[in-house]
Coordinates of C-alpha atoms and ligand atoms in Angstrom, one line a residue:
X10 CA -23.6 -43.5 6.0
X11 CA -21.4 -40.3 5.7
X12 CA -19.3 -40.2 8.1
X13 CA -18.8 -38.4 11.2
X14 CA -16.8 -35.0 11.7
X15 CA -14.3 -36.8 14.2
X16 CA -14.3 -39.4 10.8
X17 CA -12.9 -37.3 8.8
X18 CA -10.6 -34.9 10.3
X19 CA -8.3 -38.6 11.0
X20 CA -9.0 -39.6 7.5
X21 CA -7.6 -35.8 6.6
X22 CA -4.8 -36.8 9.2
X23 CA -4.6 -39.9 7.6
X24 CA -3.8 -39.7 4.3
X25 CA -2.5 -35.8 4.1
X26 CA -1.2 -35.5 7.5
X27 CA -2.7 -32.4 8.4
X28 CA -4.9 -31.6 12.0
X29 CA -7.1 -28.9 10.9
X30 CA -9.5 -28.2 7.6
X31 CA -8.7 -24.8 5.6
X32 CA -11.8 -22.3 6.0
X33 CA -15.0 -23.9 3.7
X34 CA -13.1 -27.5 3.3
X35 CA -15.2 -29.1 5.9
X36 CA -18.7 -27.6 4.5
X37 CA -17.9 -28.8 0.6
X38 CA -16.3 -32.6 1.9
X39 CA -20.1 -32.6 3.8
X40 CA -22.4 -31.3 0.5
X41 CA -19.9 -33.7 -1.4
X42 CA -21.0 -36.5 1.0
X43 CA -24.4 -35.8 1.3
X44 CA -24.5 -36.2 -2.5
X45 CA -25.7 -32.6 -3.7
X46 CA -24.0 -30.8 -6.6
X47 CA -21.5 -28.6 -5.0
X48 CA -19.9 -25.1 -6.6
X49 CA -16.6 -24.1 -4.7
X50 CA -14.9 -20.4 -5.6
X51 CA -11.5 -20.9 -3.9
X52 CA -8.4 -19.4 -4.3
X53 CA -5.3 -20.6 -5.7
X54 CA -3.7 -22.3 -2.8
X55 CA -7.2 -22.7 -0.6
X56 CA -7.5 -26.2 -0.9
X57 CA -9.3 -27.4 -3.4
X58 CA -7.9 -30.6 -4.5
X59 CA -8.9 -32.2 -0.7
X60 CA -12.2 -31.1 -1.0
X61 CA -12.7 -34.0 -3.6
X62 CA -10.1 -36.4 -3.0
X63 CA -11.1 -36.5 0.1
X64 CA -14.8 -37.3 -0.5
X65 CA -13.1 -39.9 -3.1
X66 CA -11.1 -42.0 -0.7
X67 CA -14.1 -41.8 2.0
X68 CA -17.1 -42.9 -0.2
X69 CA -17.1 -46.6 -2.1
X70 CA -16.4 -46.5 -5.7
X71 CA -14.3 -43.6 -7.2
X72 CA -14.5 -40.1 -8.1
X73 CA -13.9 -38.8 -12.2
X74 CA -11.9 -35.5 -12.4
X75 CA -12.3 -33.8 -14.6
X76 CA -8.9 -31.3 -14.9
X77 CA -8.3 -29.7 -18.7
X78 CA -4.5 -29.5 -18.9
X79 CA -3.2 -33.2 -19.7
X80 CA 0.3 -31.9 -19.1
X81 CA -0.5 -31.3 -15.2
X82 CA -2.4 -34.6 -15.0
X83 CA 0.6 -37.1 -14.2
X84 CA 2.0 -34.5 -11.4
X85 CA -1.9 -34.4 -10.2
X86 CA -2.5 -38.2 -10.2
X87 CA 1.5 -38.3 -8.8
X88 CA 0.6 -36.2 -5.5
X89 CA -2.6 -38.2 -4.7
X90 CA -0.3 -40.9 -4.9
X91 CA 2.1 -40.2 -2.5
X92 CA -0.7 -39.8 -0.4
X93 CA -1.6 -43.4 -0.7
X94 CA -4.8 -42.5 -2.7
X95 CA -5.2 -44.3 -5.6
X96 CA -5.2 -42.4 -8.8
X97 CA -4.8 -43.4 -12.2
X98 CA -5.5 -41.2 -15.6
X99 CA -6.9 -41.7 -18.7
X100 CA -5.8 -39.1 -21.8
X101 CA -4.0 -38.8 -25.4
X102 CA -0.8 -38.7 -23.8
X103 CA -0.2 -42.5 -23.0
X104 CA 0.6 -45.1 -25.2
X105 CA -1.6 -48.1 -25.1
X106 CA 0.6 -49.9 -22.5
X107 CA 0.0 -47.1 -19.9
X108 CA -3.9 -46.9 -21.0
X109 CA -4.4 -50.8 -20.9
X110 CA -2.5 -50.7 -16.9
X111 CA -4.7 -47.9 -16.1
X112 CA -8.0 -49.7 -17.2
X113 CA -6.8 -52.7 -15.2
X114 CA -6.7 -51.1 -12.1
X115 CA -10.1 -49.0 -12.9
X116 CA -11.6 -52.1 -13.6
X117 CA -10.5 -54.0 -10.1
X118 CA -12.6 -51.2 -8.8
X119 CA -16.6 -50.6 -8.0
X120 CA -17.4 -54.1 -5.8
X121 CA -16.1 -55.2 -2.7
X122 CA -13.8 -57.6 -3.1
X123 CA -13.2 -56.3 -6.6
X124 CA -9.5 -55.8 -6.2
X125 CA -7.4 -52.5 -5.6
X126 CA -9.6 -50.7 -8.0
X127 CA -9.2 -46.8 -7.7
X128 CA -10.3 -44.0 -6.0
X129 CA -9.5 -41.1 -8.1
X130 CA -9.9 -41.2 -12.2
X131 CA -8.7 -38.1 -13.9
X132 CA -9.7 -37.7 -17.7
X133 CA -9.4 -35.0 -19.6
X134 CA -13.1 -33.3 -21.2
X135 CA -12.0 -35.1 -24.4
X136 CA -13.4 -38.2 -23.1
X137 CA -16.3 -37.5 -23.3
X138 CA -16.8 -38.4 -26.7
X139 CA -14.6 -41.3 -26.8
X140 CA -17.6 -44.1 -26.6
X141 CA -15.6 -47.3 -24.7
X142 CA -15.3 -44.5 -22.1
X143 CA -18.5 -43.3 -21.7
X144 CA -20.0 -46.8 -21.8
X145 CA -16.9 -48.1 -18.9
X146 CA -18.6 -44.7 -16.7
X147 CA -22.1 -46.2 -17.3
X148 CA -21.3 -50.0 -16.2
X149 CA -19.3 -48.7 -14.0
X150 CA -20.5 -45.2 -12.3
X151 CA -18.5 -42.8 -10.2
X152 CA -20.1 -41.5 -6.9
X153 CA -19.1 -38.6 -8.2
X154 CA -17.5 -35.9 -10.4
X155 CA -15.1 -33.4 -9.8
X156 CA -14.6 -31.0 -12.3
X157 CA -11.3 -28.9 -11.9
X158 CA -10.3 -25.1 -13.4
X159 CA -14.2 -24.8 -14.2
X160 CA -14.4 -21.6 -15.6
X161 CA -12.7 -23.1 -18.5
X162 CA -16.5 -23.5 -19.5
X163 CA -17.7 -19.7 -19.6
X164 CA -16.1 -17.7 -22.0
X165 CA -16.5 -14.9 -20.0
X166 CA -13.7 -16.6 -18.3
X167 CA -9.6 -16.3 -18.9
X168 CA -9.1 -19.6 -20.5
X169 CA -12.6 -20.7 -21.9
X170 CA -12.0 -24.1 -23.9
X171 CA -14.9 -25.4 -26.1
X172 CA -14.5 -29.2 -24.9
X173 CA -15.2 -28.3 -21.7
X174 CA -19.2 -27.4 -22.8
X175 CA -19.4 -30.7 -22.9
X176 CA -19.7 -31.2 -19.5
X177 CA -23.2 -29.6 -19.1
X178 CA -24.7 -32.4 -20.4
X179 CA -23.5 -34.8 -17.9
X180 CA -26.6 -34.7 -15.8
X181 CA -28.6 -35.9 -18.3
X182 CA -26.3 -38.8 -19.6
X183 CA -25.5 -39.9 -16.1
X184 CA -28.4 -39.0 -14.0
X185 CA -28.3 -39.4 -10.3
X186 CA -24.2 -38.6 -10.2
X187 CA -23.7 -36.1 -8.2
X188 CA -21.4 -32.7 -9.3
X189 CA -18.2 -30.8 -7.1
X190 CA -16.8 -28.0 -10.0
X191 CA -14.3 -26.2 -8.6
X192 CA -12.6 -23.2 -9.9
X193 CA -10.0 -19.6 -8.4
X194 CA -11.9 -17.5 -10.9
X195 CA -13.4 -15.2 -9.3
X196 CA -15.9 -12.7 -10.9
X197 CA -19.8 -13.4 -10.3
X198 CA -20.2 -12.9 -13.4
X199 CA -18.0 -15.9 -14.6
X200 CA -19.7 -17.9 -11.1
X201 CA -23.5 -18.0 -12.9
X202 CA -22.6 -18.9 -16.1
X203 CA -20.2 -21.9 -15.1
X204 CA -23.4 -23.2 -12.6
X205 CA -25.6 -22.2 -16.1
X206 CA -23.4 -24.8 -18.6
X207 CA -22.7 -27.0 -16.3
X208 CA -26.2 -27.6 -15.9
X209 CA -25.6 -28.0 -11.6
X210 CA -28.9 -29.0 -10.4
X211 CA -29.1 -26.6 -7.1
X212 CA -25.8 -26.3 -6.2
X213 CA -25.2 -25.9 -2.5
X214 CA -22.6 -22.5 -3.3
X215 CA -19.4 -21.9 -1.4
X216 CA -17.6 -18.9 -1.9
X217 CA -14.4 -18.4 -0.1
X218 CA -13.2 -15.0 0.7
X219 CA -10.3 -14.0 -2.0
X220 CA -8.0 -12.4 0.3
X221 CA -4.6 -13.8 0.4
X222 CA -3.1 -12.2 3.8
X223 CA -0.3 -13.6 3.5
X224 CA 0.6 -11.6 0.3
X225 CA 1.6 -8.3 0.6
X226 CA 1.5 -6.0 -2.6
X227 CA 3.3 -3.2 -4.5
X228 CA 3.0 -0.9 -7.6
X229 CA 6.9 -0.2 -8.7
X230 CA 6.9 2.7 -11.1
X231 CA 8.8 1.3 -13.9
X232 CA 11.6 3.3 -14.7
X233 CA 14.9 0.8 -16.4
X234 CA 12.9 -2.3 -16.1
X235 CA 16.3 -4.5 -16.8
X236 CA 17.8 -2.6 -13.9
X237 CA 14.8 -2.9 -11.6
X238 CA 14.3 -6.5 -11.8
X239 CA 17.3 -7.5 -12.3
X240 CA 18.5 -5.6 -8.7
X241 CA 14.8 -6.9 -7.4
X242 CA 16.2 -11.2 -8.1
X243 CA 19.6 -10.0 -6.9
X244 CA 18.5 -8.8 -3.2
X245 CA 16.4 -12.3 -2.8
X246 CA 19.7 -15.0 -3.9
X247 CA 18.4 -18.4 -4.4
X248 CA 14.8 -17.0 -3.3
X249 CA 12.1 -18.9 -6.1
X250 CA 10.2 -16.2 -7.7
X251 CA 7.6 -16.0 -11.1
X252 CA 8.6 -13.1 -13.5
X253 CA 6.3 -12.1 -15.4
X254 CA 6.4 -10.4 -19.2
X255 CA 3.9 -9.4 -21.4
X256 CA 6.2 -10.9 -24.9
X257 CA 8.4 -13.5 -25.9
X258 CA 10.8 -11.6 -26.1
X259 CA 10.9 -9.8 -23.0
X260 CA 10.9 -13.3 -21.4
X261 CA 13.6 -13.8 -23.4
X262 CA 15.8 -10.7 -22.6
X263 CA 15.0 -11.2 -19.2
X264 CA 16.0 -14.6 -18.7
X265 CA 19.1 -14.0 -20.8
X266 CA 19.9 -10.9 -18.6
X267 CA 19.5 -12.6 -15.2
X268 CA 21.6 -15.7 -16.7
X269 CA 24.6 -13.6 -17.6
X270 CA 24.4 -12.5 -13.7
X271 CA 24.8 -15.5 -12.5
X272 CA 21.2 -16.6 -11.5
X273 CA 19.3 -19.7 -12.4
X274 CA 16.5 -18.6 -14.3
X275 CA 15.0 -20.0 -17.2
X276 CA 12.4 -19.4 -19.8
X277 CA 8.6 -20.0 -20.1
X278 CA 6.4 -19.3 -23.0
X279 CA 4.0 -20.4 -26.0
X280 CA 7.2 -20.1 -28.6
X281 CA 9.3 -22.9 -26.8
X282 CA 9.1 -26.1 -28.2
X283 CA 7.1 -28.5 -25.7
X284 CA 9.9 -30.9 -24.8
X285 CA 12.2 -27.7 -23.2
X286 CA 8.8 -25.7 -21.8
X287 CA 8.3 -29.2 -19.8
X288 CA 11.7 -29.3 -18.3
X289 CA 11.8 -25.9 -17.4
X290 CA 8.9 -25.5 -15.4
X291 CA 10.0 -29.3 -13.9
X292 CA 13.2 -27.6 -13.3
X293 CA 11.9 -24.5 -11.1
X294 CA 9.4 -26.9 -9.9
X295 CA 12.0 -28.9 -8.2
X296 CA 13.7 -25.8 -7.1
X297 CA 17.0 -26.7 -9.5
X298 CA 16.2 -22.7 -11.2
X299 CA 15.2 -20.1 -8.5
X300 CA 13.4 -17.7 -11.1
X301 CA 10.9 -18.8 -14.0
X302 CA 10.7 -15.8 -16.8
X303 CA 7.4 -16.6 -18.1
X304 CA 4.2 -15.2 -20.0
X305 CA 1.5 -15.9 -18.4
X306 CA 1.4 -19.0 -20.9
X307 CA 2.5 -20.4 -17.4
X308 CA 0.7 -20.8 -14.1
X309 CA -2.1 -23.1 -14.3
X310 CA -1.9 -25.9 -12.0
X311 CA 1.2 -24.8 -10.9
X312 CA 1.6 -26.6 -8.2
X313 CA 4.6 -25.0 -6.3
X314 CA 4.0 -23.9 -3.0
X315 CA 7.3 -21.9 -1.7
X316 CA 7.1 -19.1 -4.7
X317 CA 8.1 -16.5 -2.2
X318 CA 7.5 -13.9 -5.1
X319 CA 5.7 -12.4 -8.1
X320 CA 7.4 -10.1 -10.5
X321 CA 5.0 -9.0 -13.0
X322 CA 7.8 -6.5 -15.1
X323 CA 4.3 -5.2 -17.2
X324 CA 0.9 -4.4 -17.0
X325 CA -1.2 -7.0 -17.0
X326 CA -4.3 -6.7 -18.8
X327 CA -6.6 -7.3 -16.4
X328 CA -7.3 -6.9 -12.7
X329 CA -8.8 -10.6 -12.5
X330 CA -5.5 -11.7 -14.3
X331 CA -3.2 -9.6 -12.1
X332 CA -5.0 -11.5 -9.0
X333 CA -4.7 -15.0 -10.7
X334 CA -0.9 -14.8 -11.6
X335 CA -0.1 -12.6 -8.5
X336 CA -1.8 -15.7 -6.8
X337 CA 0.3 -17.8 -7.8
X338 CA 2.7 -17.2 -5.1
X339 CA 2.6 -18.0 -1.1
X340 CA 0.7 -21.0 -1.9
X341 CA 2.2 -22.2 1.2
X342 CA 0.9 -19.5 3.4
X343 CA 4.3 -18.2 4.1
X344 CA 4.7 -14.4 3.5
X345 CA 5.1 -13.3 0.0
X346 CA 5.5 -10.3 -1.8
X347 CA 3.2 -9.3 -5.1
X348 CA 5.2 -6.6 -7.3
X349 CA 3.7 -4.7 -10.2
X350 CA 6.3 -2.4 -12.4
X351 CA 3.5 0.1 -14.4
X352 CA 4.3 3.0 -16.1
X353 CA 7.0 3.7 -19.2
X354 CA 4.8 2.8 -21.8
X355 CA 2.9 0.1 -20.5
X356 CA -0.8 1.7 -20.7
X357 CA -0.5 3.8 -24.2
X358 CA 0.7 0.5 -25.9
X359 CA -2.4 -0.9 -24.5
X360 CA -4.9 1.7 -25.7
X361 CA -3.4 1.5 -29.3
X362 CA -3.5 -2.8 -29.0
X363 CA -7.2 -2.2 -27.8
X364 CA -8.0 0.7 -30.9
X365 CA -6.4 -2.3 -33.3
X366 CA -9.6 -4.6 -32.0
X367 CA -11.7 -5.5 -34.5
X368 CA -14.9 -6.8 -32.9
X369 CA -16.7 -3.7 -30.6
X370 CA -17.4 -6.0 -27.4
X371 CA -14.3 -7.6 -27.3
X372 CA -12.5 -3.9 -27.0
X373 CA -15.4 -2.3 -25.4
X374 CA -14.0 -5.4 -22.4
X375 CA -10.6 -4.8 -22.7
X376 CA -10.9 -0.9 -22.6
X377 CA -12.7 -1.6 -19.1
X378 CA -10.1 -4.7 -18.0
X379 CA -7.4 -1.6 -18.6
X380 CA -9.3 1.3 -16.7
X381 CA -9.0 -1.7 -13.9
X382 CA -5.4 -2.3 -14.6
X383 CA -5.2 1.9 -13.9
X384 CA -6.8 2.3 -11.0
X385 CA -5.0 -0.1 -9.5
X386 CA -1.7 0.9 -10.5
X387 CA -2.4 4.4 -10.1
X388 CA -4.3 4.2 -6.5
X389 CA -3.3 6.5 -3.7
X390 CA -5.8 3.7 -1.4
X391 CA -4.8 0.3 -0.1
X392 CA -4.7 -2.1 -2.4
X393 CA -5.7 -5.2 -1.4
X394 CA -8.9 -3.0 -0.5
X395 CA -9.7 -2.6 -4.2
X396 CA -9.0 -5.9 -5.7
X397 CA -11.4 -7.7 -2.9
X398 CA -13.2 -4.7 -3.9
X399 CA -13.4 -5.9 -7.5
X400 CA -14.3 -9.6 -6.6
X401 CA -16.9 -7.7 -5.0
X402 CA -15.6 -8.1 -1.3
X403 CA -14.8 -5.8 1.6
X404 CA -12.0 -5.5 3.5
X405 CA -12.3 -3.4 6.5
X406 CA -9.0 -5.1 8.3
X407 CA -6.8 -1.8 9.8
X408 CA -3.8 -1.1 7.7
X409 CA -0.6 -2.5 8.4
X410 CA 2.5 -2.6 6.4
X411 CA 2.4 -5.9 5.4
X412 CA -0.8 -5.3 3.6
X413 CA 0.5 -3.3 0.8
X414 CA 2.7 -0.3 0.0
X415 CA 0.5 2.2 0.3
X416 CA -0.6 0.9 3.6
X417 CA 3.0 1.3 4.3
X418 CA 2.8 4.6 3.8
X419 CA 5.5 3.9 0.7
X420 CA 3.4 5.4 -2.1
X421 CA 3.3 9.3 -1.5
X422 CA 0.9 11.6 -3.3
X423 CA 0.6 15.3 -4.4
X424 CA -2.2 17.7 -5.0
X425 CA -3.2 17.8 -8.1
X426 CA -6.6 19.7 -7.9
X427 CA -5.3 22.9 -10.6
X428 CA -4.1 19.8 -12.8
X429 CA -7.9 18.6 -12.8
X430 CA -9.3 21.5 -13.3
X431 CA -7.1 22.4 -16.3
X432 CA -7.7 18.4 -17.7
X433 CA -11.7 19.4 -16.9
X434 CA -12.1 22.5 -18.8
X435 CA -10.6 21.4 -21.2
X436 CA -12.8 18.8 -21.9
X437 CA -15.5 21.3 -21.0
X438 CA -14.4 23.6 -23.6
X439 CA -13.9 21.2 -26.1
X440 CA -17.4 19.7 -25.8
X441 CA -16.4 16.1 -24.3
X442 CA -15.8 14.9 -27.9
X443 CA -11.9 14.0 -27.8
X444 CA -9.7 11.7 -26.2
X445 CA -6.5 11.7 -24.3
X446 CA -3.9 12.2 -26.7
X447 CA -5.9 15.8 -28.3
X448 CA -7.0 16.9 -25.0
X449 CA -2.9 16.7 -23.7
X450 CA -2.8 18.2 -27.1
X451 CA -4.6 21.4 -26.2
X452 CA -3.3 21.6 -22.4
X453 CA -0.3 21.9 -23.3
X454 CA -0.2 24.3 -26.1
X455 CA -0.1 22.2 -29.3
X456 CA 0.2 23.9 -32.3
X457 CA -0.3 20.8 -34.5
X458 CA -3.0 20.7 -37.3
X459 CA -5.7 18.5 -35.9
X460 CA -5.7 21.2 -32.8
X461 CA -5.7 23.7 -34.7
X462 CA -8.0 23.0 -37.6
X463 CA -10.8 22.1 -35.0
X464 CA -10.3 25.9 -33.2
X465 CA -9.0 24.1 -30.0
X466 CA -6.0 26.6 -29.9
X467 CA -8.0 29.7 -29.5
X468 CA -10.0 28.0 -26.4
X469 CA -9.6 29.6 -23.1
X470 CA -7.4 26.4 -21.7
X471 CA -5.2 26.0 -25.0
X472 CA -1.2 25.8 -23.5
X473 CA -2.6 26.5 -19.6
X474 CA 0.0 23.6 -19.1
X475 CA 2.1 24.1 -20.9
X476 CA 4.8 24.3 -18.0
X477 CA 4.5 20.8 -17.6
X478 CA 5.5 18.1 -19.6
X479 CA 2.7 16.1 -21.9
X480 CA 3.8 12.2 -20.0
X481 CA 2.7 14.5 -16.9
X482 CA -0.6 15.2 -17.7
X483 CA -1.1 12.1 -18.9
X484 CA -0.5 10.9 -15.9
X485 CA -3.5 13.5 -13.9
X486 CA -5.9 11.9 -16.7
X487 CA -5.6 8.5 -16.1
X488 CA -5.4 9.0 -12.5
X489 CA -8.5 11.3 -12.7
X490 CA -10.3 7.8 -14.6
X491 CA -8.8 5.8 -11.5
X492 CA -10.5 7.6 -9.2
X493 CA -13.6 7.6 -11.3
X494 CA -13.4 11.6 -11.4
X495 CA -13.7 11.7 -15.1
X496 CA -14.5 9.4 -17.3
X497 CA -13.3 7.4 -20.4
X498 CA -15.8 6.1 -23.0
X499 CA -15.9 1.9 -24.6
X500 CA -16.2 3.3 -28.4
X501 CA -13.7 2.4 -30.8
X502 CA -11.7 5.9 -29.7
X503 CA -12.5 6.4 -26.5
X504 CA -13.1 9.4 -25.6
X505 CA -13.1 11.6 -22.2
X506 CA -16.4 12.5 -20.0
X507 CA -17.2 14.4 -17.1
X508 CA -19.1 13.6 -14.3
X509 CA -20.6 14.6 -11.7
X510 CA -17.7 14.1 -9.2
X511 CA -15.8 16.6 -12.1
X512 CA -18.2 19.4 -11.3
X513 CA -17.4 19.6 -7.7
X514 CA -13.6 19.7 -8.9
X515 CA -14.1 22.5 -11.0
X516 CA -16.3 24.2 -8.4
X517 CA -14.1 23.9 -5.9
X518 CA -15.0 22.2 -3.8
X519 CA -13.2 18.6 -3.4
X520 CA -9.7 18.2 -3.7
X521 CA -7.4 15.7 -5.6
X522 CA -4.4 13.9 -5.4
X523 CA -2.3 11.4 -7.4
X524 CA 0.4 9.0 -6.6
X525 CA 3.6 10.6 -6.7
X526 CA 5.2 9.5 -9.8
X527 CA 9.3 8.7 -8.4
X528 CA 11.7 6.7 -10.3
X529 CA 12.7 4.1 -7.4
X530 CA 13.9 1.3 -8.2
X531 CA 13.0 -1.8 -7.2
X532 CA 14.9 -1.9 -3.6
X533 CA 18.3 -1.2 -3.9
X534 CA 20.9 -0.2 -5.5
X535 CA 22.2 -1.1 -9.3
X536 CA 24.3 -2.0 -11.1
X537 CA 24.2 -1.1 -14.9
X538 CA 27.4 -3.1 -17.2
X539 CA 26.3 -6.9 -18.0
X540 CA 22.7 -5.3 -18.9
X541 CA 23.3 -3.1 -21.4
X542 CA 24.1 -5.8 -24.1
X543 CA 20.7 -7.0 -23.0
X544 CA 18.6 -3.6 -22.6
X545 CA 17.6 -3.5 -26.0
X546 CA 13.8 -2.3 -26.1
X547 CA 11.1 -3.2 -28.9
X548 CA 9.1 0.0 -29.9
X549 CA 6.0 -0.8 -29.9
X550 CA 3.2 1.8 -30.0
X551 CA 2.9 4.4 -32.7
X552 CA 3.7 7.1 -29.9
X553 CA 6.1 6.2 -28.8
X554 CA 7.5 5.5 -32.6
X555 CA 6.6 8.9 -33.5
X556 CA 8.9 10.6 -30.5
X557 CA 11.5 8.5 -31.6
X558 CA 11.4 9.6 -35.1
X559 CA 11.3 13.8 -34.1
X560 CA 14.5 13.1 -31.4
X561 CA 16.2 11.7 -34.2
X562 CA 15.7 14.9 -36.4
X563 CA 16.5 16.6 -32.9
X564 CA 19.8 14.8 -32.8
X565 CA 20.5 15.3 -35.8
X566 CA 20.2 19.1 -36.4
X567 CA 22.8 19.3 -33.2
X568 CA 25.5 16.9 -34.6
X569 CA 24.5 19.4 -38.4
X570 CA 25.5 22.4 -36.1
X571 CA 28.5 20.9 -34.2
X572 CA 29.6 19.4 -37.2
X573 CA 30.0 15.8 -35.4
X574 CA 27.9 12.1 -36.7
X575 CA 25.3 11.9 -35.2
X576 CA 25.9 9.2 -32.9
X577 CA 28.7 11.5 -31.5
X578 CA 25.2 13.0 -30.0
X579 CA 23.5 10.0 -28.7
X580 CA 23.0 6.3 -30.0
X581 CA 19.8 5.1 -31.4
X582 CA 19.4 3.2 -28.4
X583 CA 19.4 6.3 -26.5
X584 CA 16.8 7.7 -28.0
X585 CA 14.4 4.7 -27.9
X586 CA 15.1 4.3 -24.3
X587 CA 14.2 8.4 -24.0
X588 CA 10.9 7.9 -26.1
X589 CA 10.2 4.7 -24.6
X590 CA 10.3 6.8 -20.5
X591 CA 9.8 9.8 -21.8
X592 CA 11.8 11.5 -19.2
X593 CA 10.3 14.5 -17.7
X594 CA 13.0 16.4 -15.1
X595 CA 16.5 15.9 -15.5
X596 CA 16.6 13.6 -12.7
X597 CA 14.8 11.1 -15.0
X598 CA 16.5 11.9 -18.0
X599 CA 19.7 11.2 -16.2
X600 CA 18.5 7.5 -15.6
X601 CA 17.9 7.2 -19.0
X602 CA 20.7 4.1 -21.2
X603 CA 23.6 6.6 -22.4
X604 CA 23.1 10.1 -21.1
X605 CA 26.0 10.7 -18.4
X606 CA 26.4 13.7 -16.7
X607 CA 28.5 15.5 -19.6
X608 CA 25.5 14.7 -22.3
X609 CA 22.8 15.6 -19.7
X610 CA 24.4 19.8 -19.0
X611 CA 25.1 19.3 -22.7
X612 CA 21.1 17.9 -24.3
X613 CA 18.9 17.6 -21.5
X614 CA 17.3 20.3 -21.7
X615 CA 17.1 20.6 -25.5
X616 CA 15.9 17.0 -25.8
X617 CA 13.7 17.2 -22.3
X618 CA 11.8 20.0 -24.4
X619 CA 11.2 17.7 -27.5
X620 CA 9.6 15.5 -25.0
X621 CA 7.4 18.0 -23.2
X622 CA 5.7 19.1 -26.9
X623 CA 5.1 16.2 -28.3
Ligands
ADP701 P1 -5.8 -25.4 -5.1 O1 -6.4 -26.2 -6.0 O2 -6.7 -24.5 -4.3 O3 -4.9 -23.7 -5.9 P2 -4.4 -26.9 -3.9 O4 -5.7 -27.5 -3.4 O5 -3.5 -27.4 -4.7 O6 -4.9 -25.7 -4.2 O7 -3.3 -26.9 -2.1 C1 -2.5 -26.2 -1.4 C2 -1.8 -26.4 -0.5 O8 -2.2 -26.4 0.6 C3 -1.8 -28.0 -1.2 O9 -0.1 -28.1 -0.8 C4 -2.1 -28.7 -0.2 O10 -2.0 -29.6 0.1 C5 -2.4 -27.9 1.1 N1 -3.5 -28.2 1.3 C6 -4.7 -28.1 1.4 N2 -5.6 -28.4 2.6 C7 -4.7 -28.5 3.5 C8 -5.4 -27.9 5.3 N3 -6.6 -28.6 5.8 N4 -4.1 -28.5 6.0 C9 -3.0 -27.5 5.1 N5 -2.4 -27.6 4.5 C10 -3.1 -27.9 3.1

């Protein structure tokens, strides 16, 4: 007999100290208790573990929990035990004595009067290739299987683990034992894939809303990223936060610069040795360090509920990834910030890497994912609406400042109807067969060989946009793509195409706006002195490298004219910074490392012009 609702509430209070179920928990628990297969999609922090822990206690016998990360298993076991739930784990990290102890505890389980036994037995998927283990399960069948992080079975997901494929055989090997699968991965495609690969039998599907009302989303244009990150963290002294960076090197640089400022920040990436990584995670988890600076290697299953912000220093690879990573903030339901620094050379760098991909399918996927990210970061509409739309959900609550920067009126937009028409017309006149770089070349009137050889210096739109720099036109194009007013193909060399909506813009029937690109900082004033030594940038994108070389040539020319050594004009570091940021106004130029008032007045215009012509 299943316990009634009142009993479940009593158990909830007894085991966990909670008076109410979170949305969907009770529905999941009811289905598990009714011995059905269950498939649960719930966002991070939604309270998935309780959905199998509570039935594991209520049902006779025990539940086998399959979880992908051995490193996190111990925490999960400790957390369950802290609630008085009898939990053990079996995995390859144990020594023989630990394993024997776990098995002894387990063996006490099964029949009334058999001793303490366990409620939860945590195992990694590879355990199912161990004959001793599988025969143990046959002798002492569990009441149900709980598969955590079930998206690991799907190659469409972002954490595919081949060992998970084996779990598709559970139903056949242990007939009659229900399976409950849990994931926070939200797309319908992954969902279908999981149900199929795990061979769930007419599962009861529970799909929670992906809205996280306590998270506030914002995008800040990236200008001086190191200084922006520092000032952001300084404004939140002692507050736990996660900073994601795209590369190990950037992780190290950011962590070092924060440490130099007296902030307790620790790095986390796959290049650190296991012990250091585990220790850093542990110290963050225990609030001994307030900030963890990490690559996306950090996070799956991290159980720290009081993370108050997640700051992305670089553009994530996909909106799904962004949602999951930023979702590590505010698991306790208290307000938290999800801030993305977007811009700089990130889109160009991402495009460069996508172009290098050998597998066309992978390339097409990466390209689509990038387009989603551009759409999100360049949006002039509510960010929450956009995120939820991506997961197939409608968000219709009225705009409020706690929702996102757009709803709070922090993102201003500018009318770019005429610029949109110029771009579209350049695309039309060159036969819609070219990518972003070439269209920009045509619009700004580049005299390059590539343009001449195709006769594109003769088209009517050639040079019509020469009054604005190339980066402006790239932003216009990104914004048009993001608003679906033009399309970018998924080919190896993506080309730009007009759409039905483009015709409306060209015909003057529709106006276009884009988010104003302003160089506000992520809060407050910045102090630069300490950052100087650390703020060394890596030049990734070939476009940046090319521009850097051009700026060096200009510096040589100026130095020769004045009879001074080149470094007196600008240092390499300044030129690198300039090549990366592509300042398009004197204000932006003044933001470049090493450009003071004097040098701005002397050289600013000449360098800005060189950048504009690039
Ligand atoms: P998930 O695995 O879905 O990311 P967890 O199971 O780790 O989420 O739960 C997130 C937090 O929410 C935990 O601290 C958990 O104790 C808490 N929690 C779960 N259910 C409830 C509830 N009904 N009431 C209050 N807090 C809850």
